[in-house]
mmCIF file of C-alpha atoms in Angstrom:
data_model
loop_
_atom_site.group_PDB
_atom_site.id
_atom_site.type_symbol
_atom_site.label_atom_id
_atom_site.label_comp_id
_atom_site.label_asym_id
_atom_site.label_seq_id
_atom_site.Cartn_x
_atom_site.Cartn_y
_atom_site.Cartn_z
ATOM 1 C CA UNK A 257 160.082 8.928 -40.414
ATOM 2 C CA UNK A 258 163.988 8.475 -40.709
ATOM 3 C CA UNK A 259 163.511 7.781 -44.531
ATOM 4 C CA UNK A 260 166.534 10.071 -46.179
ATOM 5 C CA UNK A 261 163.245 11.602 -48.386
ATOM 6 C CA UNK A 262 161.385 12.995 -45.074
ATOM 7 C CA UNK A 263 164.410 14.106 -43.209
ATOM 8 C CA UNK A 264 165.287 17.752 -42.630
ATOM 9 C CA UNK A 265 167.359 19.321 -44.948
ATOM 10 C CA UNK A 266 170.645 19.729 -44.268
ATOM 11 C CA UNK A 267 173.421 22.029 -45.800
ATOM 12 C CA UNK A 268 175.855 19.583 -47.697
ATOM 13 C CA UNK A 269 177.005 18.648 -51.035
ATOM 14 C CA UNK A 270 175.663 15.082 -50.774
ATOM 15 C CA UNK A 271 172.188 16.918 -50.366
ATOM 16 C CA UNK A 272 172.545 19.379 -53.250
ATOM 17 C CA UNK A 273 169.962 18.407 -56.089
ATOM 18 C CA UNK A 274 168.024 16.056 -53.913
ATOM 19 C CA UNK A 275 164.039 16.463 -53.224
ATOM 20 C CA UNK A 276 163.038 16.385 -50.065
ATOM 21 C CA UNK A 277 159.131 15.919 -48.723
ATOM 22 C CA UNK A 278 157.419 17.670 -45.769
ATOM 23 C CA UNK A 279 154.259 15.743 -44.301
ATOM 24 C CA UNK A 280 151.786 17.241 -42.790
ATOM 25 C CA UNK A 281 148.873 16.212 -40.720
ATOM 26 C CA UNK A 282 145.652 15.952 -41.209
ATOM 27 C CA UNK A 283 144.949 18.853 -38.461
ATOM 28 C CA UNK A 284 146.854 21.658 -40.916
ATOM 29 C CA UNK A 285 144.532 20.859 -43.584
ATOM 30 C CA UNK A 286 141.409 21.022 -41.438
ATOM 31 C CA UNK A 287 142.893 24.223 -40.638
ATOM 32 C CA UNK A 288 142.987 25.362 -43.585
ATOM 33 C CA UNK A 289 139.916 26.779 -45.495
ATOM 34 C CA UNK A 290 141.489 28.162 -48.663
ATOM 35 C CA UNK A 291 142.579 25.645 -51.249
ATOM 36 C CA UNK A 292 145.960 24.288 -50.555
ATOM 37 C CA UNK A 293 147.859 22.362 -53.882
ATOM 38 C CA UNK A 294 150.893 19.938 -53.206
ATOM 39 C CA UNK A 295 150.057 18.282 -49.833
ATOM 40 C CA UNK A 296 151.511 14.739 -48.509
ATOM 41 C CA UNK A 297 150.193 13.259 -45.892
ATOM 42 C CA UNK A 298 150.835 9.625 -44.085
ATOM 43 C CA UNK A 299 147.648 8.463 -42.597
ATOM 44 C CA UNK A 300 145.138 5.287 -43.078
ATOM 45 C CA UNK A 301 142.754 4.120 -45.534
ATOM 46 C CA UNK A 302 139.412 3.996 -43.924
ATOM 47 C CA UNK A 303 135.698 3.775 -44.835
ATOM 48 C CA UNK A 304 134.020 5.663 -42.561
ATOM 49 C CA UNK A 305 130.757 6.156 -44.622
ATOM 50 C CA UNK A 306 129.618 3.041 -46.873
ATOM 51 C CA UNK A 307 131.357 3.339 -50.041
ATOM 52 C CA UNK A 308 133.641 6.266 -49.320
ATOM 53 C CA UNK A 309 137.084 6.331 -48.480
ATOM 54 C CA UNK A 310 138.490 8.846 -45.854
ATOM 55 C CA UNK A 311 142.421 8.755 -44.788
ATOM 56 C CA UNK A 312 142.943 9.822 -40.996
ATOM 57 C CA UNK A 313 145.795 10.023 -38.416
ATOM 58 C CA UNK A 314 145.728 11.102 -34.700
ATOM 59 C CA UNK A 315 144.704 14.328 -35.744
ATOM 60 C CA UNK A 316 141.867 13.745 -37.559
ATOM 61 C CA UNK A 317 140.409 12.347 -40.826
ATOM 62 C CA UNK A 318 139.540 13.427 -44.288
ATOM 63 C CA UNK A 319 137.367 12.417 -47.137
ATOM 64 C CA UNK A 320 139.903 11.188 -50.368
ATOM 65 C CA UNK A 321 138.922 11.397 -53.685
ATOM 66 C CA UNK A 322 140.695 8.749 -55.366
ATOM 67 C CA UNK A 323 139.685 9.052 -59.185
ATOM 68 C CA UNK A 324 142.394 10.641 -60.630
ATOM 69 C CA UNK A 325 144.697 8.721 -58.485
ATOM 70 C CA UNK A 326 148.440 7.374 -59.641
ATOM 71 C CA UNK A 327 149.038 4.220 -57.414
ATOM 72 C CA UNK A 328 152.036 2.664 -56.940
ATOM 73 C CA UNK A 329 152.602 -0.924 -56.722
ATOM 74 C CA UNK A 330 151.233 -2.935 -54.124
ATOM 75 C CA UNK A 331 148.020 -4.134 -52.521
ATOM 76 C CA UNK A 332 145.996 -1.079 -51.231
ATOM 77 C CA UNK A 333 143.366 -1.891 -48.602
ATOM 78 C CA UNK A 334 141.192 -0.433 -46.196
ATOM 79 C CA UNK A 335 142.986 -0.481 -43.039
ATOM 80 C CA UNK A 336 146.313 0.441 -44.858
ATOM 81 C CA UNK A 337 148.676 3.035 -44.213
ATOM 82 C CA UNK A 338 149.329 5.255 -47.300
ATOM 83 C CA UNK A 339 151.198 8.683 -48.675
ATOM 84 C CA UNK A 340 148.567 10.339 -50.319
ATOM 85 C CA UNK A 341 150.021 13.386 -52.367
ATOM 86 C CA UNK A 342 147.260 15.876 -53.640
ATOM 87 C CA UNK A 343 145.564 19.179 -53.147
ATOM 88 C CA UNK A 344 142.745 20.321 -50.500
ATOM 89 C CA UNK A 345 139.689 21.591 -52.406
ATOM 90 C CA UNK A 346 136.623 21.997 -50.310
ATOM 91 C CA UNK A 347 137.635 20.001 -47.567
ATOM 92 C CA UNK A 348 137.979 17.720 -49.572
ATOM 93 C CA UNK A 349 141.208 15.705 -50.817
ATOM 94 C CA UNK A 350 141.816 15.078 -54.016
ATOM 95 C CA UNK A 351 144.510 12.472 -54.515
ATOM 96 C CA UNK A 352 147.111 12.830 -57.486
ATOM 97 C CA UNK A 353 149.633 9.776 -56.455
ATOM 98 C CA UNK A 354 149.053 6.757 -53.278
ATOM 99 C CA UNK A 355 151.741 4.624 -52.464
ATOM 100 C CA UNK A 356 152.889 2.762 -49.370
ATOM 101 C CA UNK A 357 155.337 4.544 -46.631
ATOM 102 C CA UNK A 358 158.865 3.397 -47.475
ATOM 103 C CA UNK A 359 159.988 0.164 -45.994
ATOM 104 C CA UNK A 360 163.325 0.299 -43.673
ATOM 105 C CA UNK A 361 166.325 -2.001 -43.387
ATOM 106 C CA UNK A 362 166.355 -4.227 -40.714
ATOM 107 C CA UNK A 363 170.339 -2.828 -40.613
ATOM 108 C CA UNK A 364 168.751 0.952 -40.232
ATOM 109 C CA UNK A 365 166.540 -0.620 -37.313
ATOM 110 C CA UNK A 366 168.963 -2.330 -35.309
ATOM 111 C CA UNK A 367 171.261 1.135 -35.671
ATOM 112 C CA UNK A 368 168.535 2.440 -33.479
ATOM 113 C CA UNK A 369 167.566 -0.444 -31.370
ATOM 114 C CA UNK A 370 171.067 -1.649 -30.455
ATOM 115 C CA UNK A 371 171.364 -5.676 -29.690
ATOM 116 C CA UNK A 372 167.932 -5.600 -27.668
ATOM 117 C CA UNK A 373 165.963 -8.836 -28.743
ATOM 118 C CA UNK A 374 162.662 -7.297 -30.537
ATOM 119 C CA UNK A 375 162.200 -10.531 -32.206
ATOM 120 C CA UNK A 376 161.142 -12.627 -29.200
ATOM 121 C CA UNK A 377 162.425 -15.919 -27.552
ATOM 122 C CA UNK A 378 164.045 -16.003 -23.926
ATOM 123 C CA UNK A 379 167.422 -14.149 -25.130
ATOM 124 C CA UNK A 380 167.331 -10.279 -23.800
ATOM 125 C CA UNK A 381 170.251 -9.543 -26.332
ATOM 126 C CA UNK A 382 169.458 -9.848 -29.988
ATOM 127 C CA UNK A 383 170.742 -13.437 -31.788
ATOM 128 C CA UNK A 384 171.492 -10.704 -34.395
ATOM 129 C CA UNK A 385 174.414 -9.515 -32.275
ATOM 130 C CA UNK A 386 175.987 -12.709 -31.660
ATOM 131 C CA UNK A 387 179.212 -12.853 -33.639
ATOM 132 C CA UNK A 388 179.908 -16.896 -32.683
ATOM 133 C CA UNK A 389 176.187 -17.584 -33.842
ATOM 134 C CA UNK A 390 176.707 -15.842 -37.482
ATOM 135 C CA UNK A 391 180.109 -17.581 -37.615
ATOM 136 C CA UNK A 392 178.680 -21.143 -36.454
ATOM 137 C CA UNK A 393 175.584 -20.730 -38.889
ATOM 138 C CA UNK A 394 177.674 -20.381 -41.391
ATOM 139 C CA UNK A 395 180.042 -22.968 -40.922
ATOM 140 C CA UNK A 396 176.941 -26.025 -40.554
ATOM 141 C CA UNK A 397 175.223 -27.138 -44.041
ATOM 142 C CA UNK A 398 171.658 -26.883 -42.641
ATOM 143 C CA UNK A 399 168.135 -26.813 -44.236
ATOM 144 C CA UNK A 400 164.641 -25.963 -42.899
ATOM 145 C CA UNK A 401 161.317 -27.608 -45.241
ATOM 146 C CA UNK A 402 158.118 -25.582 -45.347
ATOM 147 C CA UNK A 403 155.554 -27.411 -46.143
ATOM 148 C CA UNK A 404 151.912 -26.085 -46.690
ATOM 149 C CA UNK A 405 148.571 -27.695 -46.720
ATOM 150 C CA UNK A 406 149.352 -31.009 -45.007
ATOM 151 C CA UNK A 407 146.491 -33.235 -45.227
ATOM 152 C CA UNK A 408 146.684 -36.103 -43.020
ATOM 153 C CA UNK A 409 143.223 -37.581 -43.827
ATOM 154 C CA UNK A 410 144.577 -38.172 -47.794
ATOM 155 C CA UNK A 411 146.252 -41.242 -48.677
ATOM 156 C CA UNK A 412 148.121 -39.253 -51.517
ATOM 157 C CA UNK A 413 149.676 -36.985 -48.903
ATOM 158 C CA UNK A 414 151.146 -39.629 -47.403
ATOM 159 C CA UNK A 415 152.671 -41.393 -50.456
ATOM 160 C CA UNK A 416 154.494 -38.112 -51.105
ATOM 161 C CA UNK A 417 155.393 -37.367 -47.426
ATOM 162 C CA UNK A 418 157.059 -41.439 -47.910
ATOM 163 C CA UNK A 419 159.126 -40.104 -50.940
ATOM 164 C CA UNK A 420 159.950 -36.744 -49.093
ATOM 165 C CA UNK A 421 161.348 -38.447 -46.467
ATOM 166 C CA UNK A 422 163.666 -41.285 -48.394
ATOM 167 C CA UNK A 423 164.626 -37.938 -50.213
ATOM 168 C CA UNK A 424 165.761 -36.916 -46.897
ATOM 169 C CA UNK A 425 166.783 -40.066 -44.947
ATOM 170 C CA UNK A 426 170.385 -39.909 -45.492
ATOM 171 C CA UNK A 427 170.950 -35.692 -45.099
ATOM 172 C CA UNK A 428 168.114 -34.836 -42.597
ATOM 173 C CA UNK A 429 167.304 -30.999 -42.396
ATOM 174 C CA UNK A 430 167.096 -29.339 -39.334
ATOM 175 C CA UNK A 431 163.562 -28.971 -39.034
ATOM 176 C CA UNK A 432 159.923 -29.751 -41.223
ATOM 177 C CA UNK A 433 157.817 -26.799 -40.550
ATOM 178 C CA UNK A 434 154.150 -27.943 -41.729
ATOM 179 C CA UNK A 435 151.430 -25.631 -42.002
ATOM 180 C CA UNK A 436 147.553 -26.627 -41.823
ATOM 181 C CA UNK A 437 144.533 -26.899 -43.090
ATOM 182 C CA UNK A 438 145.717 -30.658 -41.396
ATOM 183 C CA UNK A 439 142.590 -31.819 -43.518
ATOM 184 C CA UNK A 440 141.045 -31.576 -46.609
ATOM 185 C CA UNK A 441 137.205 -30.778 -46.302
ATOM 186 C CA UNK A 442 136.050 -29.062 -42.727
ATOM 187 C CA UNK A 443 132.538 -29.017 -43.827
ATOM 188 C CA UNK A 444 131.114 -31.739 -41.638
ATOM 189 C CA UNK A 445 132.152 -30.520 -38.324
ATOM 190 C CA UNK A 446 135.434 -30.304 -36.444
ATOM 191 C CA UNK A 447 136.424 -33.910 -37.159
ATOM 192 C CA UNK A 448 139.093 -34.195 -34.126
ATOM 193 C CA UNK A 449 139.123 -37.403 -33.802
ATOM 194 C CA UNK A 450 140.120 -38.054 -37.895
ATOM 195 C CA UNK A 451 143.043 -35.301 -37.418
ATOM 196 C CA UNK A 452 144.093 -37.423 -33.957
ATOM 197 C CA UNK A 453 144.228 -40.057 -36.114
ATOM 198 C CA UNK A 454 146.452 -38.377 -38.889
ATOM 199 C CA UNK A 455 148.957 -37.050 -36.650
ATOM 200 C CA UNK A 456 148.962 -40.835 -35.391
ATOM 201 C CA UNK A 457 149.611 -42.042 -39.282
ATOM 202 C CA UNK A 458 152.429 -39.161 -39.482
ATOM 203 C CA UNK A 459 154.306 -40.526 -36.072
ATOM 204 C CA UNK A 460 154.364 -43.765 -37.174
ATOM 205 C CA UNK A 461 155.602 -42.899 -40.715
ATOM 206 C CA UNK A 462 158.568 -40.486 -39.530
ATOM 207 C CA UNK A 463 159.195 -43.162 -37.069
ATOM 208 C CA UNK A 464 160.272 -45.598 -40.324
ATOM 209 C CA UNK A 465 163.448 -43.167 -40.758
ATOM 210 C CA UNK A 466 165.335 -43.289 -37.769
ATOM 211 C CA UNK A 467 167.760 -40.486 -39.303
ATOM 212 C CA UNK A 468 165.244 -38.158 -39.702
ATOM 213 C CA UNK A 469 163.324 -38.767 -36.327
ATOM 214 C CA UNK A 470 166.675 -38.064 -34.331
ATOM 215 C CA UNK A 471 168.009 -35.268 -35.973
ATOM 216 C CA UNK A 472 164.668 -33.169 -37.391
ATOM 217 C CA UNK A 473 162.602 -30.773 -35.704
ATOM 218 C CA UNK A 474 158.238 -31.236 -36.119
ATOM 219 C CA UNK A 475 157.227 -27.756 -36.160
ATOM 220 C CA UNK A 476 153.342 -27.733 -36.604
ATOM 221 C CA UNK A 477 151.493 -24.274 -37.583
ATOM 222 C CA UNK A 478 147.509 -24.587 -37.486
ATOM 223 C CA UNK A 479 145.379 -23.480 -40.659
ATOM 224 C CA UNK A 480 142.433 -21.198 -40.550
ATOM 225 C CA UNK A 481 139.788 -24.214 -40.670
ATOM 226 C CA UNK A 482 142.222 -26.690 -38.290
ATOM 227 C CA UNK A 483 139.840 -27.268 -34.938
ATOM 228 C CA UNK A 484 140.356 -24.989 -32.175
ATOM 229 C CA UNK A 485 140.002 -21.778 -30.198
ATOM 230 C CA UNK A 486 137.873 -18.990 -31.928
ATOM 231 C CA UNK A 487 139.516 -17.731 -35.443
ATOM 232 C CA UNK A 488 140.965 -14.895 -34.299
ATOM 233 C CA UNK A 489 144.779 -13.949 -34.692
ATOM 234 C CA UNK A 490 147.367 -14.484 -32.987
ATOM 235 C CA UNK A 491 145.648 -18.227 -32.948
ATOM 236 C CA UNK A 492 146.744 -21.115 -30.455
ATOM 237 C CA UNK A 493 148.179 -24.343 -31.789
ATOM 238 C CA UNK A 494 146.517 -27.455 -32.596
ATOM 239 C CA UNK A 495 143.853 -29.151 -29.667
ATOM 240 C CA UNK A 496 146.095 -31.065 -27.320
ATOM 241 C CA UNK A 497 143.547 -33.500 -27.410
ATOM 242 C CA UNK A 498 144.682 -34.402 -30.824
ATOM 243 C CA UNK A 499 148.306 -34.701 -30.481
ATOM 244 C CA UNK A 500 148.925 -36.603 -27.483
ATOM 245 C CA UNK A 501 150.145 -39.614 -29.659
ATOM 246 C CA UNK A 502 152.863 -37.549 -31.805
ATOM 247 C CA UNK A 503 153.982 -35.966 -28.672
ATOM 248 C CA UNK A 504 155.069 -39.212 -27.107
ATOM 249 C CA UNK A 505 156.763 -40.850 -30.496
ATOM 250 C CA UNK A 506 158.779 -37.737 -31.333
ATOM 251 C CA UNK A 507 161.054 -35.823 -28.799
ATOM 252 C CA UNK A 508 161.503 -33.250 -31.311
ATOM 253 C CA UNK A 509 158.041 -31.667 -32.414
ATOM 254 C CA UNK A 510 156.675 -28.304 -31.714
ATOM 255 C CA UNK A 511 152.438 -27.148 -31.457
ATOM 256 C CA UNK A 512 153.227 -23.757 -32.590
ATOM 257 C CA UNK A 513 150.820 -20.677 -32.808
ATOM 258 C CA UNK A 514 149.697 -19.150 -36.380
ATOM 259 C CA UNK A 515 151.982 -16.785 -36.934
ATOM 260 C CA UNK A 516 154.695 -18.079 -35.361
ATOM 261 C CA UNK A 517 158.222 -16.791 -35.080
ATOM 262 C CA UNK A 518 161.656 -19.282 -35.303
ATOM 263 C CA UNK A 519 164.486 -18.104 -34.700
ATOM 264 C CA UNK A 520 167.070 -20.370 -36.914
ATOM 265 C CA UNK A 521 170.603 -18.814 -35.838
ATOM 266 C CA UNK A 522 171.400 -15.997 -36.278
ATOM 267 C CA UNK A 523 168.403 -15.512 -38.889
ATOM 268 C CA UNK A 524 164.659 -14.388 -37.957
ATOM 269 C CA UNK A 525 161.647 -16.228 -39.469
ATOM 270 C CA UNK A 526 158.026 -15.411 -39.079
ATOM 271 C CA UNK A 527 155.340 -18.130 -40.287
ATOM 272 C CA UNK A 528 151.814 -17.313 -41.355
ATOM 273 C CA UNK A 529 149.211 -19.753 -42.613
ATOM 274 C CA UNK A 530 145.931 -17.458 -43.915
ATOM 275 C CA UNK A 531 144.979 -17.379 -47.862
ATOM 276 C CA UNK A 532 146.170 -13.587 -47.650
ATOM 277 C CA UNK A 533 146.053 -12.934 -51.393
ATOM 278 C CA UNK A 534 142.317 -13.639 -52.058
ATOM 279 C CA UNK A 535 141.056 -11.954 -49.524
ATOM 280 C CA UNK A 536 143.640 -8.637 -49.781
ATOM 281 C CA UNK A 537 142.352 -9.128 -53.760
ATOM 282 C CA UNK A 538 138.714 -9.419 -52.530
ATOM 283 C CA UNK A 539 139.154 -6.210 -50.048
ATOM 284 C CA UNK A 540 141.315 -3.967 -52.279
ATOM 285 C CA UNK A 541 140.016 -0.609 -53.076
ATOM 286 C CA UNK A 542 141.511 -0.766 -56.677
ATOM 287 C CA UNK A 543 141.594 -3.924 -58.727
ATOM 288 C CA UNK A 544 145.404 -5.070 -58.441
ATOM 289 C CA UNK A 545 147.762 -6.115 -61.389
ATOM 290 C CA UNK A 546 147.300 -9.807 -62.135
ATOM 291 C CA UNK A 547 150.246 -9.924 -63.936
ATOM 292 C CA UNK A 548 152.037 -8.806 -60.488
ATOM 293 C CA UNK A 549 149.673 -10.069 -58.037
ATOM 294 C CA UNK A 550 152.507 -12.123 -55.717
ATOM 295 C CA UNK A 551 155.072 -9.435 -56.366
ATOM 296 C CA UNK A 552 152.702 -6.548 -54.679
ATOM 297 C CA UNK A 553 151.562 -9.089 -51.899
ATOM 298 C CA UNK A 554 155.429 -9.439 -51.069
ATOM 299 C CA UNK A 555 155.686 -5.170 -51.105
ATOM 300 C CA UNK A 556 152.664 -4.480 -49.325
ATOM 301 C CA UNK A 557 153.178 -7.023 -46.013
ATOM 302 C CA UNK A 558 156.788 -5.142 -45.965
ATOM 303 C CA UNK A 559 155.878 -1.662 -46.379
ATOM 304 C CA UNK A 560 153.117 -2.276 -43.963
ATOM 305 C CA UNK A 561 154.946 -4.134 -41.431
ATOM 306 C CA UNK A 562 152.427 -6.262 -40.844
ATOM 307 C CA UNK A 563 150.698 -9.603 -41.456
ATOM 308 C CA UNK A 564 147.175 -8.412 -42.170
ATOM 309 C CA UNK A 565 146.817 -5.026 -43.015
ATOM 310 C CA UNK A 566 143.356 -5.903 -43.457
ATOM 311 C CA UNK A 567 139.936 -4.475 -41.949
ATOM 312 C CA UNK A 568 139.178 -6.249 -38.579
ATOM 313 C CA UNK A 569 136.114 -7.919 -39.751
ATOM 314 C CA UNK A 570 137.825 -9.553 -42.660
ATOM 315 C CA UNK A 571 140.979 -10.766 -40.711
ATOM 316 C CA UNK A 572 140.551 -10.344 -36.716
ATOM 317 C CA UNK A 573 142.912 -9.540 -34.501
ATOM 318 C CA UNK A 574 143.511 -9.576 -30.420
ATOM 319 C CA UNK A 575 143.675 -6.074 -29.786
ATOM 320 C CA UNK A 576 145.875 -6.874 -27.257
ATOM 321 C CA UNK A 577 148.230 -9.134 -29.130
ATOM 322 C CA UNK A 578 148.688 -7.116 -32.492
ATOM 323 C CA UNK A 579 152.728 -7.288 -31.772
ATOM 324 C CA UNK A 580 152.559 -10.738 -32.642
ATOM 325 C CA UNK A 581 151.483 -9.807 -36.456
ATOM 326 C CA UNK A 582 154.062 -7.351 -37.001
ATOM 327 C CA UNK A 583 156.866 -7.122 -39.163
ATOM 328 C CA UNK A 584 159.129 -4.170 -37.387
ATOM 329 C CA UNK A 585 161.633 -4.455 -37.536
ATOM 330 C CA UNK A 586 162.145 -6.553 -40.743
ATOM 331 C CA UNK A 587 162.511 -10.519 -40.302
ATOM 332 C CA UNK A 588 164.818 -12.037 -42.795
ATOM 333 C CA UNK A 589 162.396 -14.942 -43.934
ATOM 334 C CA UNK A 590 158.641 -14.394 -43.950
ATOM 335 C CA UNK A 591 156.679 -17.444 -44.665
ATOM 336 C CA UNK A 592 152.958 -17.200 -46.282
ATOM 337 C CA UNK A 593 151.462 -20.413 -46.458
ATOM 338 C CA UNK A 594 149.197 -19.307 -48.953
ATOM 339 C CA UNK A 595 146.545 -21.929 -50.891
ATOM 340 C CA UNK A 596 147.796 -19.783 -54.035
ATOM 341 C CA UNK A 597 150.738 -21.224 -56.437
ATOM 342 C CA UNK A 598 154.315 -20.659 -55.021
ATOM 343 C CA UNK A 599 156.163 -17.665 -54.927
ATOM 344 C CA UNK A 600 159.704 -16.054 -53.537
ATOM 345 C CA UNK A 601 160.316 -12.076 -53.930
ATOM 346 C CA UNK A 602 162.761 -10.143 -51.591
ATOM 347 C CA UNK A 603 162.313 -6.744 -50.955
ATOM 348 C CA UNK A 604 164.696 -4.417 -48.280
ATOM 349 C CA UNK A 605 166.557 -7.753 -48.399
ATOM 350 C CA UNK A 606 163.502 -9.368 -46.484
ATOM 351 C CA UNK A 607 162.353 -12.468 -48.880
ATOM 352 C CA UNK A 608 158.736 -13.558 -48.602
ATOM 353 C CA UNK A 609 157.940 -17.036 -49.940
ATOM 354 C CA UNK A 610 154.870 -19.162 -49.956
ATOM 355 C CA UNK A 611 155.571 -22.957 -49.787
ATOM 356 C CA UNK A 612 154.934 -25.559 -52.166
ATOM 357 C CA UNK A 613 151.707 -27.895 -51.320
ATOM 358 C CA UNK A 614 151.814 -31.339 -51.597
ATOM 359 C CA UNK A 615 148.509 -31.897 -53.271
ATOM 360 C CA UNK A 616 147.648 -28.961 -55.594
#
């Protein structure tokens, strides 16, 4: 870890006064057989045995005793990676204070990556990098709308989408990103035909403001109950079945994937539609703050890098395609289209918002 608290000590008078941690892995402690006191250790929550919580690296795994525990703020979950500071006593490790790993700058990042594109897109040189990008970002008044919950089989969607865009008509934005569930009730079976039908509705409204249909960019992110592939992450955009129509009215609309990742300048943005707080709420190990519920969501997806630092069977995950979910190094904008109120909170000067829905 390149965290100034984990790095070796070195002789200077900026260091003089300051604490400085040692890990250690899992392997020392196994090693061990006396009783060792004032231990940290970086590993992952797991529950290797029903009902009890063990945290393991590479090098091997422990049982935790957590009931005496001092957690810091966040979300903690199984599948979560941790500092656990405590003492060995009987093999078995009793935990005094959890919190997350400390997130990193995306500045500190790119010190170490240079200008190579980790983000993703076609460009082999970071956007970052690009001095006449930053420059000609700055110099164009330009919006983006997130929009969450779109239901295009509900009439009262559409009334609002009408004022949204004579809102808009005369100062278009650069792009609508809409996020799914595309309709309101999944119950009764896939419905494709009623959301082919919806996206029709949509083209034809957006084609009533010639301003906006010129200059805006559709950018479409399927919900976890929108018809498709299997619901596993990273998940494929909407049937093309169902947007055949759309595609031919507007030039300028995108199918994305859920997440997906836009790069808007010189700034990074990662989209994810999944209800992510009730089911990190339903799966933590300790019953988080309600009073700071969207403030620790915000923390935990940062210090964790990641989308869903959830259990595979509650959130599921290509193996191979895991990349796509993570959040090294940091975007600027990370999007949760959560079915939870709105939120913003920025943390290592990455902000995480979740979007206003039309119909609450």
């Amino acid at each position: 870890m390149r965290h100034e608290l984990f790095s070796p000590c070195v002789v200077s008078s900026n260091n003089i006064g300051k604490k400085k941690f040692q890990l250690k892995p899992i392997e020392y402690l196994l090693s061990n057989v006396n009783h060792v006191e004032d231990i940290i250790v970086l590993g992952m929550i797991s529950q290797l045995k029903e009902n009890k919580f063990f945290i393991e690296d590479q090098t091997g795994h422990l049982p935790l005793n957590l009931s005496d525990a001092k957690y810091h703020s966040g979300i903690y979950t199984e599948g979560c990676f941790v500092l656990a500071e405590g003492n060995l006593v009987d093999g078995i490790f009793e935990v005094k204070a959890l919190g997350f790993p400390p997130a990193e700058f995306e500045s500190t990042s790119r010190a170490y990556f240079g200008n190579i594109n980790y983000f993703g897109g076609p460009n082999e040189l970071s956007c970052k990098s690009s001095i006449a990008m930053s420059q000609a970002q700055l110099s164009i008044d330009s919006m983006v709308v997130f929009l969450s919950d779109v239901w295009l089989d509900s009439p009262s969607v559409f009334e609002k989408l009408q004022t949204l865009f004579v809102g808009y008509s005369d100062c278009p934005p650069y792009a609508f990103v809409m996020c799914g569930n595309f309709l309101s009730d999944l119950k009764y079976g896939l419905r494709c035909n009623e959301l082919k039908e919806g996206f029709k509705r949509l083209a034809d409204l957006v084609a009533q403001f010639e301003s906006i249909k010129e200059n805006s960019y559709f950018i479409f992110v399927p919900g976890p109950q929108d018809p498709g592939v299997v619901r596993v992450y990273p998940r494929a955009g909407i049937l093309p079945h169902c947007t055949e129509y759309i595609r031919k009215k507007l030039a300028k609309c995108h199918f994305a994937t859920n997440p997906c990742r836009i790069q808007f300048g010189s700034r990074q943005i990662v989209v994810f539609r999944e209800d992510l707080l009730q089911k990190m709420s339903r799966n933590a190990i300790r019953i988080p703050d309600q009073d700071k519920l969207t403030d620790d969501l915000a923390k935990t997806l940062i210090c964790q890098a990641h989308l869903a630092p959830l259990p595979l069977h509650v959130v599921p995950i290509y193996w191979n395609y895991d990349h796509a979910m993570r959040l090294y190094p940091l975007p600027d904008l990370v999007v949760v289209a959560d079915k939870q109120k709105s939120f913003t909170h920025t943390f290592t000067d990455c902000t995480v918002i979740n979007p206003v829905k039309l119909i609450n």
